[in-house]
Short mmCIF file of C-alpha atoms and ligand atoms in Angstrom, two decimals:
data_model
loop_
_atom_site.label_atom_id
_atom_site.label_comp_id
_atom_site.label_asym_id
_atom_site.label_seq_id
_atom_site.Cartn_x
_atom_site.Cartn_y
_atom_site.Cartn_z
CA MET Q 26 0.00 0.00 0.00
CA GLU Q 27 1.16 3.53 -0.82
CA VAL Q 28 2.63 5.36 2.19
CA TYR Q 29 2.05 9.11 2.46
CA ASP Q 30 4.55 11.35 4.21
CA VAL Q 31 1.73 13.46 5.56
CA THR Q 32 -1.99 12.84 5.98
CA ILE Q 33 -4.04 15.89 6.88
CA ILE Q 34 -7.36 15.32 8.63
CA GLY Q 35 -9.68 18.20 7.74
CA GLY Q 36 -10.03 20.56 4.79
CA GLY Q 37 -10.51 23.90 6.57
CA PRO Q 38 -7.96 26.76 6.46
CA ALA Q 39 -5.43 24.82 8.60
CA GLY Q 40 -5.65 21.68 6.45
CA LEU Q 41 -5.68 23.46 3.09
CA TYR Q 42 -2.71 25.66 3.90
CA SER Q 43 -0.84 22.60 5.26
CA ALA Q 44 -1.44 20.83 1.94
CA PHE Q 45 0.28 23.72 0.15
CA TYR Q 46 3.12 23.97 2.64
CA SER Q 47 3.74 20.20 2.62
CA GLY Q 48 4.19 20.47 -1.15
CA LEU Q 49 6.61 23.33 -0.67
CA ARG Q 50 8.63 21.02 1.57
CA ALA Q 51 8.48 18.27 -1.07
CA MET Q 52 6.40 15.79 0.90
CA LYS Q 53 3.84 13.34 -0.44
CA VAL Q 54 0.59 14.52 1.04
CA GLN Q 55 -3.07 13.63 1.18
CA LEU Q 56 -5.89 15.64 2.72
CA ILE Q 57 -9.09 13.94 3.87
CA GLU Q 58 -12.26 15.94 4.54
CA ALA Q 59 -15.47 14.49 5.99
CA GLN Q 60 -17.79 16.90 4.19
CA PRO Q 61 -18.37 16.70 0.45
CA TYR Q 62 -16.83 20.19 0.16
CA LEU Q 63 -13.67 21.95 1.37
CA GLY Q 64 -13.33 25.13 3.44
CA GLY Q 65 -14.23 23.96 6.95
CA LYS Q 66 -16.09 26.44 9.12
CA LEU Q 67 -15.90 29.15 6.46
CA ASN Q 68 -18.83 27.39 4.81
CA LEU Q 69 -20.91 28.47 7.81
CA TYR Q 70 -20.36 32.10 6.91
CA SER Q 71 -19.60 32.01 3.21
CA GLU Q 72 -21.34 35.37 2.56
CA LYS Q 73 -19.75 37.16 5.50
CA ILE Q 74 -16.94 39.56 4.67
CA VAL Q 75 -13.65 38.39 6.14
CA TRP Q 76 -11.37 41.35 6.70
CA ASP Q 77 -9.08 40.35 9.55
CA VAL Q 78 -6.60 38.11 7.75
CA GLY Q 79 -3.30 39.84 7.06
CA GLY Q 80 -2.69 40.78 3.43
CA ILE Q 81 -6.11 39.71 2.15
CA PRO Q 82 -8.47 42.51 1.09
CA PRO Q 83 -11.97 42.26 2.61
CA MET Q 84 -13.86 39.54 0.74
CA PRO Q 85 -16.68 37.03 1.38
CA ALA Q 86 -15.53 33.89 3.19
CA GLY Q 87 -16.66 31.90 0.13
CA GLN Q 88 -13.96 33.65 -1.90
CA VAL Q 89 -11.36 33.03 0.81
CA ILE Q 90 -12.22 29.31 0.51
CA GLN Q 91 -11.63 29.44 -3.24
CA HIS Q 92 -8.21 31.09 -2.79
CA LEU Q 93 -7.28 28.51 -0.15
CA ILE Q 94 -8.29 25.63 -2.42
CA ASP Q 95 -6.37 27.07 -5.39
CA GLN Q 96 -3.26 27.46 -3.25
CA ALA Q 97 -3.66 24.01 -1.66
CA LYS Q 98 -3.68 22.42 -5.12
CA THR Q 99 -0.37 24.01 -6.20
CA PHE Q 100 1.66 20.83 -5.68
CA GLN Q 101 -1.16 18.46 -6.70
CA PRO Q 102 -1.82 16.81 -3.34
CA THR Q 103 -4.33 13.97 -3.12
CA ILE Q 104 -7.57 15.47 -1.84
CA ARG Q 105 -10.40 13.20 -0.71
CA THR Q 106 -13.76 14.70 0.25
CA GLY Q 107 -16.85 13.07 1.74
CA GLU Q 108 -14.62 10.67 3.66
CA LYS Q 109 -14.54 10.88 7.44
CA ILE Q 110 -11.61 9.43 9.36
CA ASP Q 111 -13.04 7.23 12.08
CA GLY Q 112 -10.04 5.33 13.38
CA ILE Q 113 -6.27 5.55 13.79
CA THR Q 114 -3.94 2.70 14.64
CA LYS Q 115 -0.17 2.43 14.74
CA GLU Q 116 1.71 -0.20 12.74
CA THR Q 117 4.78 -2.00 14.09
CA ASP Q 118 6.96 -0.20 11.50
CA GLY Q 119 5.97 3.18 13.00
CA ASN Q 120 3.52 4.19 10.25
CA PHE Q 121 -0.04 5.13 11.11
CA GLN Q 122 -2.98 3.34 9.56
CA ILE Q 123 -6.07 5.45 9.20
CA HIS Q 124 -9.56 4.15 8.59
CA THR Q 125 -12.38 6.05 6.96
CA THR Q 126 -16.15 5.79 6.87
CA LYS Q 127 -15.87 4.69 3.23
CA GLY Q 128 -14.15 1.53 4.44
CA SER Q 129 -10.77 2.65 3.07
CA THR Q 130 -7.49 2.43 4.93
CA TYR Q 131 -4.40 4.52 4.25
CA LEU Q 132 -0.84 4.44 5.51
CA THR Q 133 1.01 7.55 6.54
CA LYS Q 134 4.27 8.46 8.26
CA THR Q 135 2.81 11.51 10.01
CA LEU Q 136 -0.65 12.83 10.82
CA LEU Q 137 -1.77 16.45 10.91
CA LEU Q 138 -4.93 16.86 12.98
CA ALA Q 139 -6.62 19.85 11.32
CA MET Q 140 -10.12 18.68 12.14
CA GLY Q 141 -11.35 21.80 13.93
CA ASN Q 142 -13.66 20.67 16.69
CA GLY Q 143 -14.94 17.69 14.75
CA ILE Q 144 -18.31 17.64 13.03
CA LEU Q 145 -20.51 20.59 13.99
CA ASP Q 146 -24.27 20.47 14.51
CA PRO Q 147 -26.25 23.57 15.49
CA ILE Q 148 -27.32 23.53 19.15
CA PRO Q 149 -31.09 22.89 19.08
CA THR Q 150 -33.11 25.94 20.15
CA PRO Q 151 -36.83 26.77 20.37
CA PHE Q 152 -36.48 28.17 16.83
CA PHE Q 153 -36.13 24.62 15.50
CA THR Q 154 -38.84 21.97 15.06
CA ASN Q 155 -39.28 19.35 17.78
CA ASN Q 156 -37.15 17.02 15.64
CA GLY Q 157 -34.31 19.55 15.76
CA GLU Q 158 -34.81 20.55 12.12
CA LEU Q 159 -34.71 24.06 10.72
CA LEU Q 160 -37.98 25.69 9.70
CA ASN Q 161 -37.99 27.21 6.20
CA ASN Q 162 -37.12 30.75 7.27
CA VAL Q 163 -34.71 29.80 10.08
CA HIS Q 164 -30.96 29.84 9.36
CA VAL Q 165 -27.84 29.13 11.39
CA SER Q 166 -25.79 30.94 8.77
CA VAL Q 167 -26.51 33.09 5.74
CA THR Q 168 -25.55 31.53 2.45
CA ASP Q 169 -27.92 33.54 0.26
CA PHE Q 170 -27.84 37.32 0.67
CA GLU Q 171 -30.61 37.79 -1.89
CA ALA Q 172 -33.01 35.96 0.45
CA MET Q 173 -32.44 38.68 3.08
CA LYS Q 174 -33.01 41.66 0.78
CA HIS Q 175 -35.83 43.98 1.95
CA LYS Q 176 -36.80 41.49 4.67
CA ARG Q 177 -37.43 41.89 8.37
CA VAL Q 178 -34.56 39.83 9.77
CA PHE Q 179 -34.61 38.65 13.38
CA ILE Q 180 -31.20 37.61 14.77
CA SER Q 181 -30.90 35.73 18.06
CA GLY Q 182 -27.52 35.81 19.82
CA GLY Q 183 -24.99 38.24 21.21
CA GLY Q 184 -21.54 37.01 20.19
CA ASN Q 185 -19.33 37.77 17.20
CA SER Q 186 -21.47 35.81 14.71
CA ALA Q 187 -24.75 37.50 15.62
CA ILE Q 188 -23.16 40.95 15.62
CA ASP Q 189 -21.32 40.38 12.33
CA TRP Q 190 -24.55 39.24 10.64
CA ALA Q 191 -26.47 42.21 12.04
CA ASN Q 192 -23.89 44.70 10.73
CA THR Q 193 -23.56 42.91 7.39
CA LEU Q 194 -27.29 42.64 6.73
CA ALA Q 195 -28.30 46.09 8.00
CA PRO Q 196 -27.70 47.83 4.62
CA ILE Q 197 -29.71 45.30 2.59
CA ALA Q 198 -32.53 44.14 4.89
CA LYS Q 199 -35.68 46.18 5.51
CA GLU Q 200 -34.98 45.92 9.23
CA VAL Q 201 -32.58 43.93 11.39
CA ILE Q 202 -33.61 43.11 14.95
CA LEU Q 203 -30.83 41.74 17.15
CA VAL Q 204 -31.99 40.07 20.35
CA TYR Q 205 -29.78 38.81 23.19
CA ARG Q 206 -30.59 37.44 26.66
CA GLN Q 207 -27.66 39.09 28.44
CA GLU Q 208 -27.03 42.71 29.45
CA GLU Q 209 -24.19 43.30 26.99
CA PHE Q 210 -23.07 42.01 23.61
CA LYS Q 211 -19.88 39.95 23.56
CA GLY Q 212 -18.32 40.66 20.15
CA HIS Q 213 -15.28 42.63 19.02
CA GLU Q 214 -15.54 46.11 20.57
CA ALA Q 215 -15.56 48.05 17.28
CA GLU Q 216 -18.31 45.83 15.86
CA VAL Q 217 -20.39 46.12 19.03
CA GLU Q 218 -20.11 49.89 18.82
CA ARG Q 219 -21.16 49.78 15.15
CA VAL Q 220 -24.21 47.64 15.86
CA LEU Q 221 -25.28 49.80 18.79
CA SER Q 222 -24.89 53.08 16.91
CA GLY Q 223 -26.25 51.96 13.52
CA PRO Q 224 -29.70 51.18 12.13
CA VAL Q 225 -30.00 47.75 13.81
CA THR Q 226 -32.75 47.46 16.43
CA CYS Q 227 -30.93 46.01 19.46
CA ILE Q 228 -32.93 44.35 22.22
CA LEU Q 229 -30.95 43.19 25.26
CA GLN Q 230 -32.07 41.17 28.28
CA ALA Q 231 -35.00 39.57 26.48
CA ASP Q 232 -36.20 35.96 26.50
CA LEU Q 233 -38.02 34.24 23.67
CA ILE Q 234 -41.28 33.02 25.16
CA SER Q 235 -43.20 31.82 22.11
CA LYS Q 236 -43.27 31.66 18.35
CA LYS Q 237 -46.21 31.48 15.96
CA LEU Q 238 -45.88 29.50 12.76
CA THR Q 239 -47.39 30.31 9.36
CA PRO Q 240 -50.69 28.47 8.64
CA ASN Q 241 -48.88 25.62 6.82
CA GLY Q 242 -46.45 25.27 9.76
CA SER Q 243 -43.35 25.67 7.59
CA SER Q 244 -42.01 29.03 8.80
CA ILE Q 245 -42.00 31.36 11.80
CA GLU Q 246 -44.44 34.25 11.45
CA THR Q 247 -44.12 36.04 14.79
CA ILE Q 248 -41.87 35.86 17.83
CA THR Q 249 -42.90 36.96 21.31
CA LEU Q 250 -40.21 38.26 23.64
CA GLN Q 251 -40.30 39.07 27.32
CA ASP Q 252 -38.14 41.75 28.91
CA LYS Q 253 -36.24 40.08 31.76
CA GLU Q 254 -36.48 43.12 34.02
CA THR Q 255 -39.99 44.43 33.43
CA ASN Q 256 -41.66 41.19 32.21
CA ARG Q 257 -43.23 43.28 29.44
CA GLU Q 258 -44.06 41.19 26.38
CA GLU Q 259 -43.59 42.23 22.76
CA THR Q 260 -44.62 40.35 19.62
CA LEU Q 261 -42.59 40.92 16.46
CA SER Q 262 -43.49 39.78 12.97
CA VAL Q 263 -40.48 38.36 11.12
CA ASP Q 264 -39.58 37.30 7.58
CA GLU Q 265 -36.25 35.56 8.27
CA VAL Q 266 -34.67 34.29 11.49
CA ILE Q 267 -30.94 33.79 12.05
CA VAL Q 268 -29.98 31.78 15.12
CA CYS Q 269 -26.43 32.22 16.41
CA HIS Q 270 -26.43 30.00 19.49
CA GLY Q 271 -23.34 27.99 18.61
CA PHE Q 272 -22.74 24.39 17.67
CA ASN Q 273 -22.47 20.99 19.30
CA ARG Q 274 -19.10 19.52 18.44
CA LYS Q 275 -18.74 15.80 17.88
CA ASN Q 276 -15.38 14.11 17.43
CA GLU Q 277 -15.50 10.33 17.59
CA LEU Q 278 -11.80 10.10 16.80
CA PHE Q 279 -11.03 10.62 20.47
CA GLU Q 280 -12.74 7.30 21.26
CA GLN Q 281 -11.77 5.51 18.07
CA ASN Q 282 -7.99 5.39 18.10
CA ASP Q 283 -5.40 3.22 19.76
CA VAL Q 284 -2.55 5.72 19.56
CA GLY Q 285 -3.41 7.59 22.78
CA LEU Q 286 -5.19 10.56 21.22
CA GLU Q 287 -7.20 12.18 24.01
CA VAL Q 288 -9.62 15.06 24.26
CA TYR Q 289 -8.31 18.09 26.16
CA ASP Q 290 -10.37 20.88 27.70
CA ASP Q 291 -13.65 19.53 26.24
CA TYR Q 292 -12.94 19.89 22.50
CA TYR Q 293 -9.24 20.17 21.78
CA VAL Q 294 -6.02 18.26 21.32
CA LYS Q 295 -3.32 19.37 23.73
CA ALA Q 296 -0.35 20.57 21.72
CA SER Q 297 2.87 22.49 22.14
CA PRO Q 298 3.09 25.90 20.43
CA GLN Q 299 5.04 24.00 17.73
CA THR Q 300 1.94 21.74 17.31
CA GLU Q 301 3.52 18.59 18.76
CA THR Q 302 1.10 16.29 20.59
CA ALA Q 303 1.92 13.59 23.13
CA ILE Q 304 2.11 11.14 20.20
CA PRO Q 305 5.33 11.32 18.17
CA GLY Q 306 4.48 11.93 14.50
CA VAL Q 307 1.05 13.40 15.25
CA PHE Q 308 0.62 17.18 15.15
CA ALA Q 309 -2.43 19.28 16.06
CA LEU Q 310 -3.17 22.61 14.38
CA GLY Q 311 -5.82 25.22 13.77
CA ASP Q 312 -9.00 25.13 15.83
CA ALA Q 313 -8.29 21.52 16.85
CA ALA Q 314 -5.25 22.54 18.90
CA LYS Q 315 -4.93 24.20 22.26
CA TYR Q 316 -1.76 25.58 23.82
CA PRO Q 317 -0.97 28.76 25.76
CA GLY Q 318 -1.46 31.73 23.44
CA LYS Q 319 -3.27 29.75 20.71
CA VAL Q 320 -5.32 31.99 18.38
CA HIS Q 321 -8.49 30.26 17.15
CA LEU Q 322 -8.79 32.32 13.97
CA ILE Q 323 -7.81 31.85 10.32
CA ALA Q 324 -4.48 33.62 10.83
CA GLY Q 325 -3.71 31.32 13.77
CA ALA Q 326 -4.46 28.28 11.58
CA PHE Q 327 -1.85 29.40 9.01
CA HIS Q 328 0.80 29.91 11.67
CA ASP Q 329 0.16 26.43 13.08
CA ALA Q 330 0.21 24.89 9.60
CA VAL Q 331 3.77 26.06 8.95
CA ASN Q 332 4.93 24.72 12.32
CA ALA Q 333 3.12 21.39 11.86
CA VAL Q 334 4.49 20.78 8.36
CA ASN Q 335 8.04 21.69 9.41
CA ALA Q 336 7.72 19.39 12.42
CA ALA Q 337 6.44 16.56 10.20
CA LYS Q 338 9.35 17.11 7.81
CA THR Q 339 12.00 16.78 10.52
CA TYR Q 340 10.14 13.85 12.12
CA ILE Q 341 10.52 11.97 8.83
CA ASP Q 342 14.01 13.23 8.00
CA GLN Q 343 16.07 14.38 10.94
CA GLN Q 344 18.64 15.92 8.57
CA ALA Q 345 16.04 18.22 6.97
CA ASN Q 346 16.04 21.92 7.76
CA ALA Q 347 13.81 22.60 10.74
CA MET Q 348 12.33 25.60 8.91
CA GLY Q 349 11.40 26.06 5.30
CA THR Q 350 12.79 29.62 5.66
CA VAL Q 351 11.88 31.96 2.80
CA SER Q 352 9.90 30.30 0.02
CA THR Q 353 11.25 30.33 -3.51
CA TYR Q 354 9.21 29.55 -6.60
CA ALA Q 355 9.06 25.85 -7.22
CA ASP Q 356 8.89 24.79 -10.87
CA LYS Q 357 5.20 23.97 -10.52
CA LEU Q 358 4.53 27.54 -9.49
CA LYS Q 359 6.46 29.27 -12.29
CA PRO Q 360 3.61 29.60 -14.85
CA LYS Q 361 1.35 31.04 -12.15
CA VAL Q 362 4.02 33.47 -10.98
CA ALA Q 363 4.55 34.63 -14.58
CA THR Q 364 0.82 35.36 -14.98
CA VAL Q 365 0.69 37.25 -11.69
CA TRP Q 366 3.72 39.35 -12.71
CA GLU Q 367 2.13 40.13 -16.07
CA GLN Q 368 -1.12 41.27 -14.40
CA TYR Q 369 0.82 43.37 -11.90
CA ALA Q 370 2.93 45.01 -14.62
CA THR Q 371 -0.18 45.86 -16.68
CA GLU Q 372 -1.89 47.35 -13.62
CA GLN Q 373 1.17 49.51 -12.86
CA LYS Q 374 1.35 50.68 -16.50
CA ASN Q 375 -2.33 51.65 -16.52
CA LYS Q 376 -2.11 53.62 -13.26
C1 FAD V 403 -19.51 32.09 12.44
C2 FAD V 403 -18.02 32.18 12.45
C3 FAD V 403 -17.39 33.30 11.94
C4 FAD V 403 -15.99 33.39 11.94
N1 FAD V 403 -15.41 34.51 11.43
C5 FAD V 403 -14.06 34.58 11.37
C6 FAD V 403 -13.41 35.73 10.81
O1 FAD V 403 -14.07 36.67 10.37
N2 FAD V 403 -12.04 35.74 10.79
C7 FAD V 403 -11.28 34.71 11.28
O2 FAD V 403 -10.05 34.78 11.22
N3 FAD V 403 -11.87 33.60 11.81
C8 FAD V 403 -13.23 33.51 11.87
N4 FAD V 403 -13.82 32.40 12.42
C9 FAD V 403 -12.95 31.30 12.93
C10 FAD V 403 -12.37 30.47 11.76
O3 FAD V 403 -13.40 30.07 10.88
C11 FAD V 403 -11.63 29.26 12.31
O4 FAD V 403 -10.62 29.69 13.19
C12 FAD V 403 -11.02 28.43 11.18
O5 FAD V 403 -12.02 27.94 10.32
C13 FAD V 403 -10.21 27.26 11.75
O6 FAD V 403 -9.76 26.48 10.68
P1 FAD V 403 -9.44 24.92 10.88
O7 FAD V 403 -9.00 24.44 9.54
O8 FAD V 403 -8.56 24.73 12.04
O9 FAD V 403 -10.83 24.24 11.30
P2 FAD V 403 -12.22 24.15 10.54
O10 FAD V 403 -12.44 25.33 9.69
O11 FAD V 403 -13.20 23.85 11.62
O12 FAD V 403 -12.08 22.88 9.59
C14 FAD V 403 -12.00 21.58 10.12
C15 FAD V 403 -12.45 20.59 9.05
O13 FAD V 403 -12.17 19.26 9.51
C16 FAD V 403 -13.22 18.40 9.09
N5 FAD V 403 -13.25 17.21 9.94
C17 FAD V 403 -13.57 17.13 11.26
N6 FAD V 403 -13.47 15.86 11.70
C18 FAD V 403 -13.07 15.12 10.64
C19 FAD V 403 -12.79 13.73 10.46
N7 FAD V 403 -12.89 12.85 11.47
N8 FAD V 403 -12.41 13.29 9.23
C20 FAD V 403 -12.29 14.18 8.18
N9 FAD V 403 -12.55 15.49 8.30
C21 FAD V 403 -12.92 15.97 9.52
C22 FAD V 403 -14.46 19.27 9.25
O14 FAD V 403 -15.53 18.78 8.46
C23 FAD V 403 -13.94 20.64 8.78
O15 FAD V 403 -14.16 20.83 7.41
C24 FAD V 403 -15.21 32.31 12.46
C25 FAD V 403 -15.83 31.17 12.96
C26 FAD V 403 -17.22 31.09 12.96
C27 FAD V 403 -17.88 29.85 13.52
#
């Protein structure tokens, strides 16, 4: 059976950037993603503008995914989607054998755990049906901006997601109503200030006490809130409802491995800042990892990816440079670099 130098579990930002960087360090790499699509959590907010990643102009997360995929494919890694890893064992020769839900097994010298917090399912809330399903006008993320245009959008939640959606949708919706149970919003300060001073109707310290469905039972028509201090009730008619109450995180890999992989602090893999885990040859990165100072953001995932790939390289070949240092253009990249230079030169000329 073919033996990979590196197997990456998860096709989010950490996994995709690791696929690129593994190629840069001339390793044979495969990436395995449980979902039928790549991009990880960014698919939850594909229409949201991402503007806090160094060097990338503000753009929808969906576009960030596309750039990540393009870059990941530079060195033609093997990418498998729709295949969940559900078991890891160690062979006597030191290689890892990984098992997937498709019944496949693969051999690899090193493993990069870029699986975020496993498979995410929205936390059930009263906005869902009794079976935990979403009603027609209830969303846990916005993937279609058009559907929000000129609508009365009700957003439940008070963290970064809820606040980001409120600010993003305010210019296109007829009205945005942001409702949170607590006294204060919890998002980034500048965004909280924007939501409080802009056109969004903010209602704090309110509980949802009932919802009325449309006659065919498929959508929410009105929502009744109760002020926690005064007990005053208010009924709001709504067109669309966005629920930002977080996700349940399921990661069966912690139970289904015989290499000593253990859950740490509820959801994470304990790692060193260089991404090493307690298991030699296994590295944890991105949202999956936790160590002092870990940043659970896209930029943090990239930083981890470089460390994890370099660590995998020296695990396999102790003579290899510990760092990739400054990247030079590999042959595979030359045609792309030439096109980018041409575009840049034309832009400069036309300025
Ligand atoms: C609503 C929201 C908005 C955000 N906004 C921003 C923002 O504006 N800027 C920013 O920097 N960050 C933002 N973040 C955080 C950012 O998305 C994460 O830090 C980033 O996605 C982490 O990347 P990752 O690759 O480590 O994990 P993930 O993106 O979670 O990807 C992990 C992947 O692993 C796969 N996987 C899991 N288990 C298995 C398995 N057993 N087998 C195979 N595949 C598996 C999952 O399906 C998933 O695709 C936001 C997060 C959320 C939830």
